[in-house]
Amino acid sequence: QVQLVESGGGLVQAGGSLRLSCAASGRTSSTSAMGWFRQAPGKEREFVAAITWNGDITLYADSVKGRFTISRDKAKNTVYLQMNSLKPEDTAVYYCAARTGSGSYYHPSQYDYWGRGTQVTVSS
């Protein structure tokens, strides 16, 4: 089992920045990649970014490319999502996820463990 706890969400004005953190515990040695997803009211959960556990691959949704950066600190078992130039359409609950297998990085079904989420609200 892997436990994930997100933090760092909040309310920010458009153009501002936030940094989300995801602290992993438990059998993190089984983790092959970590991802961030988000879900706005009435919408499906969507991929935001992913990083392999050794950090050699990072992937981003087109909507956040150039504004968001995913990174990880292996020593702290923590993954970060730095979000800059935030827009009102970035408003959502952001979820951290971990996967132990292979396959697509982009689909929620490929991830085995999930955090409870942290709310990000961007005002215009």
PDB file of N, CA and C in Angstrom, residues 27-114:
ATOM      1  N   ARG A  27       4.756   1.613   0.860  1.00  0.00           N
ATOM      2  CA  ARG A  27       5.604   0.861  -0.066  1.00  0.00           C
ATOM      3  C   ARG A  27       5.947   1.695  -1.298  1.00  0.00           C
ATOM      4  N   THR A  28       6.628   2.807  -1.074  1.00  0.00           N
ATOM      5  CA  THR A  28       6.955   3.695  -2.190  1.00  0.00           C
ATOM      6  C   THR A  28       7.951   3.055  -3.151  1.00  0.00           C
ATOM      7  N   SER A  29       8.672   2.043  -2.700  1.00  0.00           N
ATOM      8  CA  SER A  29       9.633   1.378  -3.586  1.00  0.00           C
ATOM      9  C   SER A  29       8.939   0.679  -4.749  1.00  0.00           C
ATOM     10  N   SER A  30       7.642   0.433  -4.614  1.00  0.00           N
ATOM     11  CA  SER A  30       6.888  -0.220  -5.686  1.00  0.00           C
ATOM     12  C   SER A  30       6.365   0.773  -6.718  1.00  0.00           C
ATOM     13  N   THR A  31       6.565   2.049  -6.465  1.00  0.00           N
ATOM     14  CA  THR A  31       6.012   3.087  -7.335  1.00  0.00           C
ATOM     15  C   THR A  31       6.852   3.269  -8.596  1.00  0.00           C
ATOM     16  N   SER A  32       6.203   3.292  -9.759  1.00  0.00           N
ATOM     17  CA  SER A  32       6.914   3.511 -11.016  1.00  0.00           C
ATOM     18  C   SER A  32       6.757   4.944 -11.510  1.00  0.00           C
ATOM     19  N   ALA A  33       5.664   5.591 -11.134  1.00  0.00           N
ATOM     20  CA  ALA A  33       5.433   6.969 -11.572  1.00  0.00           C
ATOM     21  C   ALA A  33       4.411   7.624 -10.668  1.00  0.00           C
ATOM     22  N   MET A  34       4.456   8.944 -10.653  1.00  0.00           N
ATOM     23  CA  MET A  34       3.489   9.737  -9.901  1.00  0.00           C
ATOM     24  C   MET A  34       2.821  10.702 -10.862  1.00  0.00           C
ATOM     25  N   GLY A  35       1.561  10.989 -10.598  1.00  0.00           N
ATOM     26  CA  GLY A  35       0.851  11.912 -11.471  1.00  0.00           C
ATOM     27  C   GLY A  35       0.010  12.891 -10.679  1.00  0.00           C
ATOM     28  N   TRP A  36      -0.295  13.989 -11.339  1.00  0.00           N
ATOM     29  CA  TRP A  36      -1.267  14.949 -10.817  1.00  0.00           C
ATOM     30  C   TRP A  36      -2.449  14.982 -11.793  1.00  0.00           C
ATOM     31  N   PHE A  37      -3.630  14.908 -11.232  1.00  0.00           N
ATOM     32  CA  PHE A  37      -4.868  15.023 -11.981  1.00  0.00           C
ATOM     33  C   PHE A  37      -5.704  16.116 -11.352  1.00  0.00           C
ATOM     34  N   ARG A  38      -6.700  16.589 -12.059  1.00  0.00           N
ATOM     35  CA  ARG A  38      -7.615  17.582 -11.488  1.00  0.00           C
ATOM     36  C   ARG A  38      -9.037  17.307 -11.965  1.00  0.00           C
ATOM     37  N   GLN A  39      -9.966  17.758 -11.139  1.00  0.00           N
ATOM     38  CA  GLN A  39     -11.369  17.564 -11.465  1.00  0.00           C
ATOM     39  C   GLN A  39     -12.147  18.798 -11.067  1.00  0.00           C
ATOM     40  N   ALA A  40     -12.755  19.429 -12.053  1.00  0.00           N
ATOM     41  CA  ALA A  40     -13.610  20.583 -11.822  1.00  0.00           C
ATOM     42  C   ALA A  40     -15.053  20.104 -11.673  1.00  0.00           C
ATOM     43  N   PRO A  41     -15.902  20.892 -11.041  1.00  0.00           N
ATOM     44  CA  PRO A  41     -17.298  20.480 -10.859  1.00  0.00           C
ATOM     45  C   PRO A  41     -17.968  20.162 -12.191  1.00  0.00           C
ATOM     46  N   GLY A  42     -18.622  19.014 -12.243  1.00  0.00           N
ATOM     47  CA  GLY A  42     -19.343  18.616 -13.443  1.00  0.00           C
ATOM     48  C   GLY A  42     -18.479  18.089 -14.564  1.00  0.00           C
ATOM     49  N   LYS A  43     -17.187  17.962 -14.320  1.00  0.00           N
ATOM     50  CA  LYS A  43     -16.277  17.487 -15.362  1.00  0.00           C
ATOM     51  C   LYS A  43     -15.576  16.219 -14.917  1.00  0.00           C
ATOM     52  N   GLU A  44     -15.027  15.504 -15.893  1.00  0.00           N
ATOM     53  CA  GLU A  44     -14.288  14.296 -15.578  1.00  0.00           C
ATOM     54  C   GLU A  44     -12.900  14.657 -15.048  1.00  0.00           C
ATOM     55  N   ARG A  45     -12.328  13.711 -14.325  1.00  0.00           N
ATOM     56  CA  ARG A  45     -10.968  13.895 -13.840  1.00  0.00           C
ATOM     57  C   ARG A  45     -10.016  13.888 -15.037  1.00  0.00           C
ATOM     58  N   GLU A  46      -9.117  14.861 -15.077  1.00  0.00           N
ATOM     59  CA  GLU A  46      -8.231  14.973 -16.221  1.00  0.00           C
ATOM     60  C   GLU A  46      -6.767  15.003 -15.809  1.00  0.00           C
ATOM     61  N   PHE A  47      -5.936  14.499 -16.708  1.00  0.00           N
ATOM     62  CA  PHE A  47      -4.502  14.456 -16.484  1.00  0.00           C
ATOM     63  C   PHE A  47      -3.913  15.867 -16.496  1.00  0.00           C
ATOM     64  N   VAL A  48      -2.972  16.103 -15.578  1.00  0.00           N
ATOM     65  CA  VAL A  48      -2.260  17.375 -15.536  1.00  0.00           C
ATOM     66  C   VAL A  48      -0.774  17.167 -15.835  1.00  0.00           C
ATOM     67  N   ALA A  49      -0.137  16.286 -15.078  1.00  0.00           N
ATOM     68  CA  ALA A  49       1.302  16.066 -15.242  1.00  0.00           C
ATOM     69  C   ALA A  49       1.683  14.736 -14.610  1.00  0.00           C
ATOM     70  N   ALA A  50       2.814  14.192 -15.051  1.00  0.00           N
ATOM     71  CA  ALA A  50       3.314  12.944 -14.481  1.00  0.00           C
ATOM     72  C   ALA A  50       4.830  12.948 -14.502  1.00  0.00           C
ATOM     73  N   ILE A  51       5.419  12.168 -13.608  1.00  0.00           N
ATOM     74  CA  ILE A  51       6.862  12.033 -13.538  1.00  0.00           C
ATOM     75  C   ILE A  51       7.182  10.608 -13.124  1.00  0.00           C
ATOM     76  N   THR A  52       8.186  10.024 -13.777  1.00  0.00           N
ATOM     77  CA  THR A  52       8.619   8.714 -13.333  1.00  0.00           C
ATOM     78  C   THR A  52       9.306   8.844 -11.974  1.00  0.00           C
ATOM     79  N   TRP A  53       9.335   7.757 -11.226  1.00  0.00           N
ATOM     80  CA  TRP A  53       9.866   7.853  -9.874  1.00  0.00           C
ATOM     81  C   TRP A  53      11.349   8.216  -9.869  1.00  0.00           C
ATOM     82  N   ASN A  54      12.087   7.826 -10.913  1.00  0.00           N
ATOM     83  CA  ASN A  54      13.491   8.248 -10.974  1.00  0.00           C
ATOM     84  C   ASN A  54      13.661   9.595 -11.671  1.00  0.00           C
ATOM     85  N   GLY A  55      12.573  10.198 -12.103  1.00  0.00           N
ATOM     86  CA  GLY A  55      12.609  11.550 -12.640  1.00  0.00           C
ATOM     87  C   GLY A  55      13.082  11.710 -14.054  1.00  0.00           C
ATOM     88  N   ASP A  56      13.248  10.612 -14.789  1.00  0.00           N
ATOM     89  CA  ASP A  56      13.827  10.743 -16.125  1.00  0.00           C
ATOM     90  C   ASP A  56      12.796  11.120 -17.186  1.00  0.00           C
ATOM     91  N   ILE A  57      11.528  11.023 -16.840  1.00  0.00           N
ATOM     92  CA  ILE A  57      10.469  11.379 -17.796  1.00  0.00           C
ATOM     93  C   ILE A  57       9.463  12.276 -17.088  1.00  0.00           C
ATOM     94  N   THR A  58       9.127  13.397 -17.722  1.00  0.00           N
ATOM     95  CA  THR A  58       8.045  14.257 -17.241  1.00  0.00           C
ATOM     96  C   THR A  58       7.100  14.504 -18.411  1.00  0.00           C
ATOM     97  N   LEU A  59       5.821  14.528 -18.098  1.00  0.00           N
ATOM     98  CA  LEU A  59       4.790  14.709 -19.114  1.00  0.00           C
ATOM     99  C   LEU A  59       3.791  15.740 -18.622  1.00  0.00           C
ATOM    100  N   TYR A  60       3.215  16.499 -19.561  1.00  0.00           N
ATOM    101  CA  TYR A  60       2.270  17.543 -19.206  1.00  0.00           C
ATOM    102  C   TYR A  60       1.085  17.555 -20.164  1.00  0.00           C
ATOM    103  N   ALA A  61      -0.067  17.937 -19.628  1.00  0.00           N
ATOM    104  CA  ALA A  61      -1.210  18.219 -20.494  1.00  0.00           C
ATOM    105  C   ALA A  61      -0.910  19.489 -21.279  1.00  0.00           C
ATOM    106  N   ASP A  62      -1.434  19.571 -22.487  1.00  0.00           N
ATOM    107  CA  ASP A  62      -1.188  20.756 -23.321  1.00  0.00           C
ATOM    108  C   ASP A  62      -1.663  22.032 -22.633  1.00  0.00           C
ATOM    109  N   SER A  63      -2.720  21.925 -21.851  1.00  0.00           N
ATOM    110  CA  SER A  63      -3.313  23.104 -21.212  1.00  0.00           C
ATOM    111  C   SER A  63      -2.429  23.716 -20.135  1.00  0.00           C
ATOM    112  N   VAL A  64      -1.447  22.954 -19.643  1.00  0.00           N
ATOM    113  CA  VAL A  64      -0.589  23.478 -18.567  1.00  0.00           C
ATOM    114  C   VAL A  64       0.870  23.563 -18.973  1.00  0.00           C
ATOM    115  N   LYS A  65       1.199  23.074 -20.155  1.00  0.00           N
ATOM    116  CA  LYS A  65       2.588  23.059 -20.594  1.00  0.00           C
ATOM    117  C   LYS A  65       3.140  24.481 -20.638  1.00  0.00           C
ATOM    118  N   GLY A  66       4.320  24.653 -20.063  1.00  0.00           N
ATOM    119  CA  GLY A  66       4.937  25.976 -20.007  1.00  0.00           C
ATOM    120  C   GLY A  66       4.555  26.785 -18.783  1.00  0.00           C
ATOM    121  N   ARG A  67       3.522  26.359 -18.059  1.00  0.00           N
ATOM    122  CA  ARG A  67       3.092  27.058 -16.840  1.00  0.00           C
ATOM    123  C   ARG A  67       3.307  26.226 -15.589  1.00  0.00           C
ATOM    124  N   PHE A  68       3.147  24.926 -15.695  1.00  0.00           N
ATOM    125  CA  PHE A  68       3.275  24.031 -14.541  1.00  0.00           C
ATOM    126  C   PHE A  68       4.563  23.212 -14.664  1.00  0.00           C
ATOM    127  N   THR A  69       5.146  22.886 -13.522  1.00  0.00           N
ATOM    128  CA  THR A  69       6.331  22.043 -13.494  1.00  0.00           C
ATOM    129  C   THR A  69       6.176  20.986 -12.421  1.00  0.00           C
ATOM    130  N   ILE A  70       6.356  19.731 -12.803  1.00  0.00           N
ATOM    131  CA  ILE A  70       6.314  18.635 -11.849  1.00  0.00           C
ATOM    132  C   ILE A  70       7.742  18.244 -11.501  1.00  0.00           C
ATOM    133  N   SER A  71       7.967  17.946 -10.222  1.00  0.00           N
ATOM    134  CA  SER A  71       9.288  17.517  -9.787  1.00  0.00           C
ATOM    135  C   SER A  71       9.129  16.588  -8.598  1.00  0.00           C
ATOM    136  N   ARG A  72      10.222  15.927  -8.219  1.00  0.00           N
ATOM    137  CA  ARG A  72      10.147  15.038  -7.054  1.00  0.00           C
ATOM    138  C   ARG A  72      11.431  15.088  -6.271  1.00  0.00           C
ATOM    139  N   ASP A  73      11.284  14.851  -4.982  1.00  0.00           N
ATOM    140  CA  ASP A  73      12.418  14.752  -4.066  1.00  0.00           C
ATOM    141  C   ASP A  73      12.388  13.327  -3.529  1.00  0.00           C
ATOM    142  N   LYS A  74      13.262  12.484  -4.062  1.00  0.00           N
ATOM    143  CA  LYS A  74      13.233  11.069  -3.661  1.00  0.00           C
ATOM    144  C   LYS A  74      13.539  10.896  -2.193  1.00  0.00           C
ATOM    145  N   ALA A  75      14.435  11.702  -1.667  1.00  0.00           N
ATOM    146  CA  ALA A  75      14.804  11.570  -0.259  1.00  0.00           C
ATOM    147  C   ALA A  75      13.619  11.838   0.650  1.00  0.00           C
ATOM    148  N   LYS A  76      12.736  12.735   0.227  1.00  0.00           N
ATOM    149  CA  LYS A  76      11.565  13.079   1.032  1.00  0.00           C
ATOM    150  C   LYS A  76      10.318  12.336   0.585  1.00  0.00           C
ATOM    151  N   ASN A  77      10.441  11.495  -0.446  1.00  0.00           N
ATOM    152  CA  ASN A  77       9.273  10.799  -1.001  1.00  0.00           C
ATOM    153  C   ASN A  77       8.140  11.773  -1.305  1.00  0.00           C
ATOM    154  N   THR A  78       8.491  12.883  -1.899  1.00  0.00           N
ATOM    155  CA  THR A  78       7.518  13.943  -2.154  1.00  0.00           C
ATOM    156  C   THR A  78       7.586  14.376  -3.612  1.00  0.00           C
ATOM    157  N   VAL A  79       6.417  14.599  -4.183  1.00  0.00           N
ATOM    158  CA  VAL A  79       6.292  15.120  -5.537  1.00  0.00           C
ATOM    159  C   VAL A  79       5.642  16.494  -5.461  1.00  0.00           C
ATOM    160  N   TYR A  80       6.118  17.403  -6.294  1.00  0.00           N
ATOM    161  CA  TYR A  80       5.627  18.769  -6.279  1.00  0.00           C
ATOM    162  C   TYR A  80       4.996  19.129  -7.625  1.00  0.00           C
ATOM    163  N   LEU A  81       4.079  20.076  -7.578  1.00  0.00           N
ATOM    164  CA  LEU A  81       3.543  20.657  -8.802  1.00  0.00           C
ATOM    165  C   LEU A  81       3.592  22.169  -8.627  1.00  0.00           C
ATOM    166  N   GLN A  82       4.546  22.795  -9.279  1.00  0.00           N
ATOM    167  CA  GLN A  82       4.651  24.249  -9.267  1.00  0.00           C
ATOM    168  C   GLN A  82       3.743  24.794 -10.353  1.00  0.00           C
ATOM    169  N   MET A  83       2.814  25.638  -9.955  1.00  0.00           N
ATOM    170  CA  MET A  83       1.825  26.175 -10.890  1.00  0.00           C
ATOM    171  C   MET A  83       1.989  27.683 -10.984  1.00  0.00           C
ATOM    172  N   ASN A  84       2.362  28.160 -12.146  1.00  0.00           N
ATOM    173  CA  ASN A  84       2.550  29.587 -12.386  1.00  0.00           C
ATOM    174  C   ASN A  84       1.533  30.089 -13.405  1.00  0.00           C
ATOM    175  N   SER A  85       1.385  31.391 -13.473  1.00  0.00           N
ATOM    176  CA  SER A  85       0.467  32.020 -14.446  1.00  0.00           C
ATOM    177  C   SER A  85      -0.908  31.351 -14.399  1.00  0.00           C
ATOM    178  N   LEU A  86      -1.421  31.184 -13.203  1.00  0.00           N
ATOM    179  CA  LEU A  86      -2.688  30.474 -13.038  1.00  0.00           C
ATOM    180  C   LEU A  86      -3.844  31.228 -13.685  1.00  0.00           C
ATOM    181  N   LYS A  87      -4.783  30.446 -14.195  1.00  0.00           N
ATOM    182  CA  LYS A  87      -5.965  30.976 -14.872  1.00  0.00           C
ATOM    183  C   LYS A  87      -7.212  30.485 -14.156  1.00  0.00           C
ATOM    184  N   PRO A  88      -8.320  31.204 -14.269  1.00  0.00           N
ATOM    185  CA  PRO A  88      -9.560  30.733 -13.644  1.00  0.00           C
ATOM    186  C   PRO A  88      -9.932  29.317 -14.066  1.00  0.00           C
ATOM    187  N   GLU A  89      -9.617  28.932 -15.283  1.00  0.00           N
ATOM    188  CA  GLU A  89      -9.952  27.578 -15.744  1.00  0.00           C
ATOM    189  C   GLU A  89      -9.079  26.496 -15.111  1.00  0.00           C
ATOM    190  N   ASP A  90      -8.077  26.892 -14.323  1.00  0.00           N
ATOM    191  CA  ASP A  90      -7.297  25.921 -13.565  1.00  0.00           C
ATOM    192  C   ASP A  90      -7.987  25.540 -12.255  1.00  0.00           C
ATOM    193  N   THR A  91      -9.073  26.216 -11.933  1.00  0.00           N
ATOM    194  CA  THR A  91      -9.804  25.916 -10.704  1.00  0.00           C
ATOM    195  C   THR A  91     -10.320  24.490 -10.720  1.00  0.00           C
ATOM    196  N   ALA A  92      -9.979  23.737  -9.685  1.00  0.00           N
ATOM    197  CA  ALA A  92     -10.361  22.324  -9.597  1.00  0.00           C
ATOM    198  C   ALA A  92      -9.837  21.752  -8.288  1.00  0.00           C
ATOM    199  N   VAL A  93     -10.261  20.539  -7.988  1.00  0.00           N
ATOM    200  CA  VAL A  93      -9.616  19.757  -6.950  1.00  0.00           C
ATOM    201  C   VAL A  93      -8.464  19.003  -7.617  1.00  0.00           C
ATOM    202  N   TYR A  94      -7.295  19.146  -7.048  1.00  0.00           N
ATOM    203  CA  TYR A  94      -6.100  18.510  -7.606  1.00  0.00           C
ATOM    204  C   TYR A  94      -5.766  17.258  -6.793  1.00  0.00           C
ATOM    205  N   TYR A  95      -5.570  16.159  -7.510  1.00  0.00           N
ATOM    206  CA  TYR A  95      -5.293  14.879  -6.890  1.00  0.00           C
ATOM    207  C   TYR A  95      -3.904  14.381  -7.267  1.00  0.00           C
ATOM    208  N   CYS A  96      -3.232  13.828  -6.295  1.00  0.00           N
ATOM    209  CA  CYS A  96      -1.969  13.150  -6.522  1.00  0.00           C
ATOM    210  C   CYS A  96      -2.263  11.657  -6.670  1.00  0.00           C
ATOM    211  N   ALA A  97      -1.539  10.996  -7.557  1.00  0.00           N
ATOM    212  CA  ALA A  97      -1.759   9.574  -7.786  1.00  0.00           C
ATOM    213  C   ALA A  97      -0.429   8.869  -7.989  1.00  0.00           C
ATOM    214  N   ALA A  98      -0.402   7.596  -7.642  1.00  0.00           N
ATOM    215  CA  ALA A  98       0.801   6.781  -7.810  1.00  0.00           C
ATOM    216  C   ALA A  98       0.446   5.503  -8.552  1.00  0.00           C
ATOM    217  N   ARG A  99       1.351   5.080  -9.415  1.00  0.00           N
ATOM    218  CA  ARG A  99       1.105   3.828 -10.115  1.00  0.00           C
ATOM    219  C   ARG A  99       2.293   2.892  -9.916  1.00  0.00           C
ATOM    220  N   THR A 100       2.026   1.624  -9.948  1.00  0.00           N
ATOM    221  CA  THR A 100       3.066   0.618  -9.753  1.00  0.00           C
ATOM    222  C   THR A 100       3.386  -0.147 -11.016  1.00  0.00           C
ATOM    223  N   GLY A 101       2.569  -0.019 -12.034  1.00  0.00           N
ATOM    224  CA  GLY A 101       2.773  -0.788 -13.255  1.00  0.00           C
ATOM    225  C   GLY A 101       3.242   0.073 -14.406  1.00  0.00           C
ATOM    226  N   SER A 102       2.952  -0.393 -15.607  1.00  0.00           N
ATOM    227  CA  SER A 102       3.318   0.324 -16.827  1.00  0.00           C
ATOM    228  C   SER A 102       2.049   0.706 -17.565  1.00  0.00           C
ATOM    229  N   GLY A 103       2.181   1.232 -18.767  1.00  0.00           N
ATOM    230  CA  GLY A 103       1.011   1.662 -19.527  1.00  0.00           C
ATOM    231  C   GLY A 103       0.956   3.170 -19.625  1.00  0.00           C
ATOM    232  N   SER A 104      -0.189   3.668 -20.050  1.00  0.00           N
ATOM    233  CA  SER A 104      -0.343   5.102 -20.260  1.00  0.00           C
ATOM    234  C   SER A 104      -0.182   5.886 -18.965  1.00  0.00           C
ATOM    235  N   TYR A 105       0.496   7.012 -19.075  1.00  0.00           N
ATOM    236  CA  TYR A 105       0.617   7.912 -17.923  1.00  0.00           C
ATOM    237  C   TYR A 105      -0.604   8.826 -17.805  1.00  0.00           C
ATOM    238  N   TYR A 106      -1.406   8.879 -18.878  1.00  0.00           N
ATOM    239  CA  TYR A 106      -2.417   9.913 -18.993  1.00  0.00           C
ATOM    240  C   TYR A 106      -3.778   9.548 -18.435  1.00  0.00           C
ATOM    241  N   HIS A 107      -4.041   8.262 -18.238  1.00  0.00           N
ATOM    242  CA  HIS A 107      -5.388   7.859 -17.852  1.00  0.00           C
ATOM    243  C   HIS A 107      -5.453   7.513 -16.374  1.00  0.00           C
ATOM    244  N   PRO A 108      -6.473   8.014 -15.682  1.00  0.00           N
ATOM    245  CA  PRO A 108      -6.590   7.741 -14.243  1.00  0.00           C
ATOM    246  C   PRO A 108      -6.637   6.253 -13.909  1.00  0.00           C
ATOM    247  N   SER A 109      -7.164   5.449 -14.813  1.00  0.00           N
ATOM    248  CA  SER A 109      -7.321   4.020 -14.525  1.00  0.00           C
ATOM    249  C   SER A 109      -5.983   3.299 -14.388  1.00  0.00           C
ATOM    250  N   GLN A 110      -4.901   3.915 -14.855  1.00  0.00           N
ATOM    251  CA  GLN A 110      -3.573   3.296 -14.776  1.00  0.00           C
ATOM    252  C   GLN A 110      -2.880   3.539 -13.441  1.00  0.00           C
ATOM    253  N   TYR A 111      -3.519   4.292 -12.566  1.00  0.00           N
ATOM    254  CA  TYR A 111      -2.934   4.627 -11.282  1.00  0.00           C
ATOM    255  C   TYR A 111      -3.614   3.832 -10.172  1.00  0.00           C
ATOM    256  N   ASP A 112      -2.801   3.373  -9.222  1.00  0.00           N
ATOM    257  CA  ASP A 112      -3.279   2.445  -8.195  1.00  0.00           C
ATOM    258  C   ASP A 112      -3.672   3.129  -6.892  1.00  0.00           C
ATOM    259  N   TYR A 113      -3.051   4.235  -6.578  1.00  0.00           N
ATOM    260  CA  TYR A 113      -3.279   4.901  -5.294  1.00  0.00           C
ATOM    261  C   TYR A 113      -3.561   6.386  -5.532  1.00  0.00           C
ATOM    262  N   TRP A 114      -4.433   6.909  -4.676  1.00  0.00           N
ATOM    263  CA  TRP A 114      -4.860   8.301  -4.827  1.00  0.00           C
ATOM    264  C   TRP A 114      -4.889   9.005  -3.483  1.00  0.00           C
TER     265      TRP A 114
END
